[in-house]
mmCIF file with all atom_site columns, C-alpha atoms and ligand atoms in Angstrom:
data_model
loop_
_atom_site.group_PDB
_atom_site.id
_atom_site.type_symbol
_atom_site.label_atom_id
_atom_site.label_alt_id
_atom_site.label_comp_id
_atom_site.label_asym_id
_atom_site.label_entity_id
_atom_site.label_seq_id
_atom_site.pdbx_PDB_ins_code
_atom_site.Cartn_x
_atom_site.Cartn_y
_atom_site.Cartn_z
_atom_site.occupancy
_atom_site.B_iso_or_equiv
_atom_site.pdbx_formal_charge
_atom_site.auth_seq_id
_atom_site.auth_comp_id
_atom_site.auth_asym_id
_atom_site.auth_atom_id
_atom_site.pdbx_PDB_model_num
ATOM   1   C CA . UNK A 1 1   ? 162.851 39.712 -15.094 1.00 0.00 ? 1436 UNK A CA 1
ATOM   2   C CA . UNK A 1 2   ? 161.779 36.831 -17.283 1.00 0.00 ? 1437 UNK A CA 1
ATOM   3   C CA . UNK A 1 3   ? 163.963 34.068 -18.588 1.00 0.00 ? 1438 UNK A CA 1
ATOM   4   C CA . UNK A 1 4   ? 164.208 35.371 -22.135 1.00 0.00 ? 1439 UNK A CA 1
ATOM   5   C CA . UNK A 1 5   ? 165.230 38.869 -21.033 1.00 0.00 ? 1440 UNK A CA 1
ATOM   6   C CA . UNK A 1 6   ? 167.969 37.485 -18.803 1.00 0.00 ? 1441 UNK A CA 1
ATOM   7   C CA . UNK A 1 7   ? 169.231 35.202 -21.566 1.00 0.00 ? 1442 UNK A CA 1
ATOM   8   C CA . UNK A 1 8   ? 169.351 38.241 -23.883 1.00 0.00 ? 1443 UNK A CA 1
ATOM   9   C CA . UNK A 1 9   ? 171.451 40.106 -21.288 1.00 0.00 ? 1444 UNK A CA 1
ATOM   10  C CA . UNK A 1 10  ? 173.824 37.135 -21.123 1.00 0.00 ? 1445 UNK A CA 1
ATOM   11  C CA . UNK A 1 11  ? 174.236 37.211 -24.918 1.00 0.00 ? 1446 UNK A CA 1
ATOM   12  C CA . UNK A 1 12  ? 175.074 40.910 -24.640 1.00 0.00 ? 1447 UNK A CA 1
ATOM   13  C CA . UNK A 1 13  ? 177.698 40.078 -21.994 1.00 0.00 ? 1448 UNK A CA 1
ATOM   14  C CA . UNK A 1 14  ? 179.134 37.372 -24.262 1.00 0.00 ? 1449 UNK A CA 1
ATOM   15  C CA . UNK A 1 15  ? 180.263 40.116 -26.658 1.00 0.00 ? 1450 UNK A CA 1
ATOM   16  C CA . UNK A 1 16  ? 182.872 41.096 -24.046 1.00 0.00 ? 1451 UNK A CA 1
ATOM   17  C CA . UNK A 1 17  ? 184.304 37.589 -23.832 1.00 0.00 ? 1452 UNK A CA 1
ATOM   18  C CA . UNK A 1 18  ? 188.114 37.585 -23.964 1.00 0.00 ? 1453 UNK A CA 1
ATOM   19  C CA . UNK A 1 19  ? 188.909 34.129 -25.301 1.00 0.00 ? 1454 UNK A CA 1
ATOM   20  C CA . UNK A 1 20  ? 192.002 34.280 -27.552 1.00 0.00 ? 1455 UNK A CA 1
ATOM   21  C CA . UNK A 1 21  ? 193.025 30.719 -26.601 1.00 0.00 ? 1456 UNK A CA 1
ATOM   22  C CA . UNK A 1 22  ? 189.829 28.673 -26.743 1.00 0.00 ? 1457 UNK A CA 1
ATOM   23  C CA . UNK A 1 23  ? 187.809 30.942 -29.060 1.00 0.00 ? 1458 UNK A CA 1
ATOM   24  C CA . UNK A 1 24  ? 184.907 29.712 -26.947 1.00 0.00 ? 1459 UNK A CA 1
ATOM   25  C CA . UNK A 1 25  ? 182.791 32.686 -25.988 1.00 0.00 ? 1460 UNK A CA 1
ATOM   26  C CA . UNK A 1 26  ? 180.635 32.598 -22.879 1.00 0.00 ? 1461 UNK A CA 1
ATOM   27  C CA . UNK A 1 27  ? 178.402 35.249 -21.328 1.00 0.00 ? 1462 UNK A CA 1
ATOM   28  C CA . UNK A 1 28  ? 176.459 35.362 -18.089 1.00 0.00 ? 1463 UNK A CA 1
ATOM   29  C CA . UNK A 1 29  ? 174.012 37.674 -16.381 1.00 0.00 ? 1464 UNK A CA 1
ATOM   30  C CA . UNK A 1 30  ? 172.782 37.808 -12.794 1.00 0.00 ? 1465 UNK A CA 1
ATOM   31  C CA . UNK A 1 31  ? 169.296 39.241 -12.262 1.00 0.00 ? 1466 UNK A CA 1
ATOM   32  C CA . UNK A 1 32  ? 168.505 40.938 -8.959  1.00 0.00 ? 1467 UNK A CA 1
ATOM   33  C CA . UNK A 1 33  ? 165.062 41.260 -7.418  1.00 0.00 ? 1468 UNK A CA 1
ATOM   34  C CA . UNK A 1 34  ? 165.286 45.071 -7.698  1.00 0.00 ? 1469 UNK A CA 1
ATOM   35  C CA . UNK A 1 35  ? 165.753 44.809 -11.480 1.00 0.00 ? 1470 UNK A CA 1
ATOM   36  C CA . UNK A 1 36  ? 169.515 45.349 -11.584 1.00 0.00 ? 1471 UNK A CA 1
ATOM   37  C CA . UNK A 1 37  ? 171.559 43.069 -13.844 1.00 0.00 ? 1472 UNK A CA 1
ATOM   38  C CA . UNK A 1 38  ? 175.243 42.199 -13.488 1.00 0.00 ? 1473 UNK A CA 1
ATOM   39  C CA . UNK A 1 39  ? 177.253 40.929 -16.424 1.00 0.00 ? 1474 UNK A CA 1
ATOM   40  C CA . UNK A 1 40  ? 180.103 38.495 -16.820 1.00 0.00 ? 1475 UNK A CA 1
ATOM   41  C CA . UNK A 1 41  ? 182.175 37.075 -19.644 1.00 0.00 ? 1476 UNK A CA 1
ATOM   42  C CA . UNK A 1 42  ? 184.932 34.481 -19.715 1.00 0.00 ? 1477 UNK A CA 1
ATOM   43  C CA . UNK A 1 43  ? 188.311 36.159 -19.409 1.00 0.00 ? 1478 UNK A CA 1
ATOM   44  C CA . UNK A 1 44  ? 191.200 33.920 -20.443 1.00 0.00 ? 1479 UNK A CA 1
ATOM   45  C CA . UNK A 1 45  ? 194.898 34.049 -19.611 1.00 0.00 ? 1480 UNK A CA 1
ATOM   46  C CA . UNK A 1 46  ? 198.093 32.766 -21.251 1.00 0.00 ? 1481 UNK A CA 1
ATOM   47  C CA . UNK A 1 47  ? 198.527 30.924 -17.971 1.00 0.00 ? 1482 UNK A CA 1
ATOM   48  C CA . UNK A 1 48  ? 195.344 28.958 -18.605 1.00 0.00 ? 1483 UNK A CA 1
ATOM   49  C CA . UNK A 1 49  ? 194.548 28.289 -14.953 1.00 0.00 ? 1484 UNK A CA 1
ATOM   50  C CA . UNK A 1 50  ? 194.151 32.010 -14.354 1.00 0.00 ? 1485 UNK A CA 1
ATOM   51  C CA . UNK A 1 51  ? 191.097 32.067 -16.632 1.00 0.00 ? 1486 UNK A CA 1
ATOM   52  C CA . UNK A 1 52  ? 187.833 33.229 -15.107 1.00 0.00 ? 1487 UNK A CA 1
ATOM   53  C CA . UNK A 1 53  ? 184.572 31.750 -16.347 1.00 0.00 ? 1488 UNK A CA 1
ATOM   54  C CA . UNK A 1 54  ? 181.661 33.973 -17.365 1.00 0.00 ? 1489 UNK A CA 1
ATOM   55  C CA . UNK A 1 55  ? 179.332 32.920 -14.563 1.00 0.00 ? 1490 UNK A CA 1
ATOM   56  C CA . UNK A 1 56  ? 181.975 33.499 -11.909 1.00 0.00 ? 1491 UNK A CA 1
ATOM   57  C CA . UNK A 1 57  ? 182.702 36.917 -13.423 1.00 0.00 ? 1492 UNK A CA 1
ATOM   58  C CA . UNK A 1 58  ? 178.987 37.791 -13.197 1.00 0.00 ? 1493 UNK A CA 1
ATOM   59  C CA . UNK A 1 59  ? 178.587 36.545 -9.622  1.00 0.00 ? 1494 UNK A CA 1
ATOM   60  C CA . UNK A 1 60  ? 181.771 38.329 -8.496  1.00 0.00 ? 1495 UNK A CA 1
ATOM   61  C CA . UNK A 1 61  ? 180.577 41.519 -10.174 1.00 0.00 ? 1496 UNK A CA 1
ATOM   62  C CA . UNK A 1 62  ? 177.241 41.328 -8.326  1.00 0.00 ? 1497 UNK A CA 1
ATOM   63  C CA . UNK A 1 63  ? 178.917 40.665 -4.982  1.00 0.00 ? 1498 UNK A CA 1
ATOM   64  C CA . UNK A 1 64  ? 181.514 43.373 -5.637  1.00 0.00 ? 1499 UNK A CA 1
ATOM   65  C CA . UNK A 1 65  ? 178.641 45.800 -5.973  1.00 0.00 ? 1500 UNK A CA 1
ATOM   66  C CA . UNK A 1 66  ? 177.121 44.819 -2.646  1.00 0.00 ? 1501 UNK A CA 1
ATOM   67  C CA . UNK A 1 67  ? 174.582 42.269 -3.853  1.00 0.00 ? 1502 UNK A CA 1
ATOM   68  C CA . UNK A 1 68  ? 174.059 39.185 -1.678  1.00 0.00 ? 1503 UNK A CA 1
ATOM   69  C CA . UNK A 1 69  ? 172.348 35.856 -2.347  1.00 0.00 ? 1504 UNK A CA 1
ATOM   70  C CA . UNK A 1 70  ? 168.944 36.930 -1.013  1.00 0.00 ? 1505 UNK A CA 1
ATOM   71  C CA . UNK A 1 71  ? 168.927 39.764 -3.582  1.00 0.00 ? 1506 UNK A CA 1
ATOM   72  C CA . UNK A 1 72  ? 169.477 37.429 -6.544  1.00 0.00 ? 1507 UNK A CA 1
ATOM   73  C CA . UNK A 1 73  ? 166.596 36.127 -8.623  1.00 0.00 ? 1508 UNK A CA 1
ATOM   74  C CA . UNK A 1 74  ? 168.317 34.055 -11.318 1.00 0.00 ? 1509 UNK A CA 1
ATOM   75  C CA . UNK A 1 75  ? 171.466 33.595 -13.398 1.00 0.00 ? 1510 UNK A CA 1
ATOM   76  C CA . UNK A 1 76  ? 171.741 32.971 -17.138 1.00 0.00 ? 1511 UNK A CA 1
ATOM   77  C CA . UNK A 1 77  ? 174.723 31.417 -18.911 1.00 0.00 ? 1512 UNK A CA 1
ATOM   78  C CA . UNK A 1 78  ? 175.089 31.344 -22.693 1.00 0.00 ? 1513 UNK A CA 1
ATOM   79  C CA . UNK A 1 79  ? 177.732 30.206 -25.139 1.00 0.00 ? 1514 UNK A CA 1
ATOM   80  C CA . UNK A 1 80  ? 178.127 30.178 -28.873 1.00 0.00 ? 1515 UNK A CA 1
ATOM   81  C CA . UNK A 1 81  ? 178.969 26.476 -29.178 1.00 0.00 ? 1516 UNK A CA 1
ATOM   82  C CA . UNK A 1 82  ? 177.019 23.562 -30.619 1.00 0.00 ? 1517 UNK A CA 1
ATOM   83  C CA . UNK A 1 83  ? 176.094 22.310 -27.164 1.00 0.00 ? 1518 UNK A CA 1
ATOM   84  C CA . UNK A 1 84  ? 174.751 24.091 -24.097 1.00 0.00 ? 1519 UNK A CA 1
ATOM   85  C CA . UNK A 1 85  ? 177.637 25.110 -21.841 1.00 0.00 ? 1520 UNK A CA 1
ATOM   86  C CA . UNK A 1 86  ? 176.879 23.892 -18.345 1.00 0.00 ? 1521 UNK A CA 1
ATOM   87  C CA . UNK A 1 87  ? 179.013 25.363 -15.539 1.00 0.00 ? 1522 UNK A CA 1
ATOM   88  C CA . UNK A 1 88  ? 182.358 23.803 -14.685 1.00 0.00 ? 1523 UNK A CA 1
ATOM   89  C CA . UNK A 1 89  ? 182.919 22.256 -11.265 1.00 0.00 ? 1524 UNK A CA 1
ATOM   90  C CA . UNK A 1 90  ? 184.574 25.346 -9.809  1.00 0.00 ? 1525 UNK A CA 1
ATOM   91  C CA . UNK A 1 91  ? 181.665 27.539 -10.917 1.00 0.00 ? 1526 UNK A CA 1
ATOM   92  C CA . UNK A 1 92  ? 179.157 25.095 -9.385  1.00 0.00 ? 1527 UNK A CA 1
ATOM   93  C CA . UNK A 1 93  ? 180.975 25.356 -6.069  1.00 0.00 ? 1528 UNK A CA 1
ATOM   94  C CA . UNK A 1 94  ? 180.986 29.166 -6.310  1.00 0.00 ? 1529 UNK A CA 1
ATOM   95  C CA . UNK A 1 95  ? 177.263 29.090 -7.145  1.00 0.00 ? 1530 UNK A CA 1
ATOM   96  C CA . UNK A 1 96  ? 176.625 27.010 -4.012  1.00 0.00 ? 1531 UNK A CA 1
ATOM   97  C CA . UNK A 1 97  ? 178.439 29.681 -1.987  1.00 0.00 ? 1532 UNK A CA 1
ATOM   98  C CA . UNK A 1 98  ? 177.060 32.846 -3.566  1.00 0.00 ? 1533 UNK A CA 1
ATOM   99  C CA . UNK A 1 99  ? 173.540 31.866 -4.711  1.00 0.00 ? 1534 UNK A CA 1
ATOM   100 C CA . UNK A 1 100 ? 170.626 30.202 -2.935  1.00 0.00 ? 1535 UNK A CA 1
ATOM   101 C CA . UNK A 1 101 ? 170.412 26.499 -3.780  1.00 0.00 ? 1536 UNK A CA 1
ATOM   102 C CA . UNK A 1 102 ? 166.991 26.967 -5.407  1.00 0.00 ? 1537 UNK A CA 1
ATOM   103 C CA . UNK A 1 103 ? 168.156 29.831 -7.664  1.00 0.00 ? 1538 UNK A CA 1
ATOM   104 C CA . UNK A 1 104 ? 167.166 29.201 -11.299 1.00 0.00 ? 1539 UNK A CA 1
ATOM   105 C CA . UNK A 1 105 ? 170.078 28.698 -13.714 1.00 0.00 ? 1540 UNK A CA 1
ATOM   106 C CA . UNK A 1 106 ? 169.063 29.358 -17.316 1.00 0.00 ? 1541 UNK A CA 1
ATOM   107 C CA . UNK A 1 107 ? 171.375 28.009 -19.997 1.00 0.00 ? 1542 UNK A CA 1
ATOM   108 C CA . UNK A 1 108 ? 171.234 28.446 -23.753 1.00 0.00 ? 1543 UNK A CA 1
ATOM   109 C CA . UNK A 1 109 ? 173.278 28.311 -26.917 1.00 0.00 ? 1544 UNK A CA 1
ATOM   110 C CA . UNK A 1 110 ? 170.631 30.190 -28.858 1.00 0.00 ? 1545 UNK A CA 1
ATOM   111 C CA . UNK A 1 111 ? 169.149 26.970 -30.239 1.00 0.00 ? 1546 UNK A CA 1
ATOM   112 C CA . UNK A 1 112 ? 168.585 24.814 -27.198 1.00 0.00 ? 1547 UNK A CA 1
ATOM   113 C CA . UNK A 1 113 ? 167.701 25.759 -23.645 1.00 0.00 ? 1548 UNK A CA 1
ATOM   114 C CA . UNK A 1 114 ? 168.171 24.082 -20.291 1.00 0.00 ? 1549 UNK A CA 1
ATOM   115 C CA . UNK A 1 115 ? 166.698 25.348 -17.014 1.00 0.00 ? 1550 UNK A CA 1
ATOM   116 C CA . UNK A 1 116 ? 167.979 23.913 -13.751 1.00 0.00 ? 1551 UNK A CA 1
ATOM   117 C CA . UNK A 1 117 ? 168.659 25.097 -10.208 1.00 0.00 ? 1552 UNK A CA 1
ATOM   118 C CA . UNK A 1 118 ? 171.946 25.392 -8.347  1.00 0.00 ? 1553 UNK A CA 1
ATOM   119 C CA . UNK A 1 119 ? 170.953 22.315 -6.356  1.00 0.00 ? 1554 UNK A CA 1
ATOM   120 C CA . UNK A 1 120 ? 170.358 20.332 -9.560  1.00 0.00 ? 1555 UNK A CA 1
ATOM   121 C CA . UNK A 1 121 ? 173.869 21.227 -10.689 1.00 0.00 ? 1556 UNK A CA 1
ATOM   122 C CA . UNK A 1 122 ? 175.569 20.497 -7.375  1.00 0.00 ? 1557 UNK A CA 1
ATOM   123 C CA . UNK A 1 123 ? 173.652 18.104 -5.128  1.00 0.00 ? 1558 UNK A CA 1
ATOM   124 C CA . UNK A 1 124 ? 175.212 17.313 -1.747  1.00 0.00 ? 1559 UNK A CA 1
ATOM   125 C CA . UNK A 1 125 ? 177.263 20.516 -1.935  1.00 0.00 ? 1560 UNK A CA 1
ATOM   126 C CA . UNK A 1 126 ? 179.859 21.231 0.705   1.00 0.00 ? 1561 UNK A CA 1
ATOM   127 C CA . UNK A 1 127 ? 178.818 24.578 2.186   1.00 0.00 ? 1562 UNK A CA 1
ATOM   128 C CA . UNK A 1 128 ? 179.241 26.947 5.101   1.00 0.00 ? 1563 UNK A CA 1
ATOM   129 C CA . UNK A 1 129 ? 176.790 24.816 7.113   1.00 0.00 ? 1564 UNK A CA 1
ATOM   130 C CA . UNK A 1 130 ? 179.257 21.937 7.070   1.00 0.00 ? 1565 UNK A CA 1
ATOM   131 C CA . UNK A 1 131 ? 181.821 24.115 8.868   1.00 0.00 ? 1566 UNK A CA 1
ATOM   132 C CA . UNK A 1 132 ? 179.553 24.888 11.841  1.00 0.00 ? 1567 UNK A CA 1
HETATM 133 N N1 . THU B 2 .   ? 183.781 28.622 -19.696 1.00 0.00 ? 353  THU B N1 1
HETATM 134 C C1 . THU B 2 .   ? 182.924 29.479 -19.082 1.00 0.00 ? 353  THU B C1 1
HETATM 135 O O1 . THU B 2 .   ? 183.156 30.691 -19.051 1.00 0.00 ? 353  THU B O1 1
HETATM 136 N N2 . THU B 2 .   ? 181.812 28.966 -18.514 1.00 0.00 ? 353  THU B N2 1
HETATM 137 C C2 . THU B 2 .   ? 181.407 27.678 -18.631 1.00 0.00 ? 353  THU B C2 1
HETATM 138 O O2 . THU B 2 .   ? 180.340 27.327 -18.143 1.00 0.00 ? 353  THU B O2 1
HETATM 139 C C3 . THU B 2 .   ? 182.265 26.718 -19.331 1.00 0.00 ? 353  THU B C3 1
HETATM 140 C C4 . THU B 2 .   ? 183.610 27.197 -19.702 1.00 0.00 ? 353  THU B C4 1
HETATM 141 C C5 . THU B 2 .   ? 184.957 29.198 -20.394 1.00 0.00 ? 353  THU B C5 1
HETATM 142 C C6 . THU B 2 .   ? 186.274 29.025 -19.736 1.00 0.00 ? 353  THU B C6 1
HETATM 143 C C7 . THU B 2 .   ? 187.219 29.142 -20.924 1.00 0.00 ? 353  THU B C7 1
HETATM 144 O O3 . THU B 2 .   ? 187.465 30.510 -21.187 1.00 0.00 ? 353  THU B O3 1
HETATM 145 C C8 . THU B 2 .   ? 186.430 28.571 -22.084 1.00 0.00 ? 353  THU B C8 1
HETATM 146 O O4 . THU B 2 .   ? 185.071 28.602 -21.669 1.00 0.00 ? 353  THU B O4 1
HETATM 147 C C9 . THU B 2 .   ? 186.823 27.176 -22.474 1.00 0.00 ? 353  THU B C9 1
HETATM 148 O O5 . THU B 2 .   ? 186.856 26.346 -21.381 1.00 0.00 ? 353  THU B O5 1
#
């Protein structure tokens, strides 16, 4: 799946954002090598810390359906703000766990685009290898 298609899927996912507190709507989509796509949106909570970001929702959805990192081609993250929403620190750590470090991460706000990898976003990550 190409970058633009995956970004379009993420914008579709953004429509399901539940953000009554921030009004900041985020969508994400995980593309698998077999063509499947898993969606995620940010889901907020009155207890703010219980909020789940869009990219974590998408990765958890993929994993919940049996997908594993070797099956994943790329992830896209989009938001409707003025700037490109880059993943928060918790999401970067989850990406380092659930995606390969060279997985492309496509970001967009519909006007500007930014393409990085998981490793670009979280160099020197603490991972499973450090626990051996
Ligand atoms: N948010 C995401 O879903 N992903 C990001 O990359 C940045 C932040 C959400 C969390 C919260 O619902 C809202 O955006 C404001 O922080």
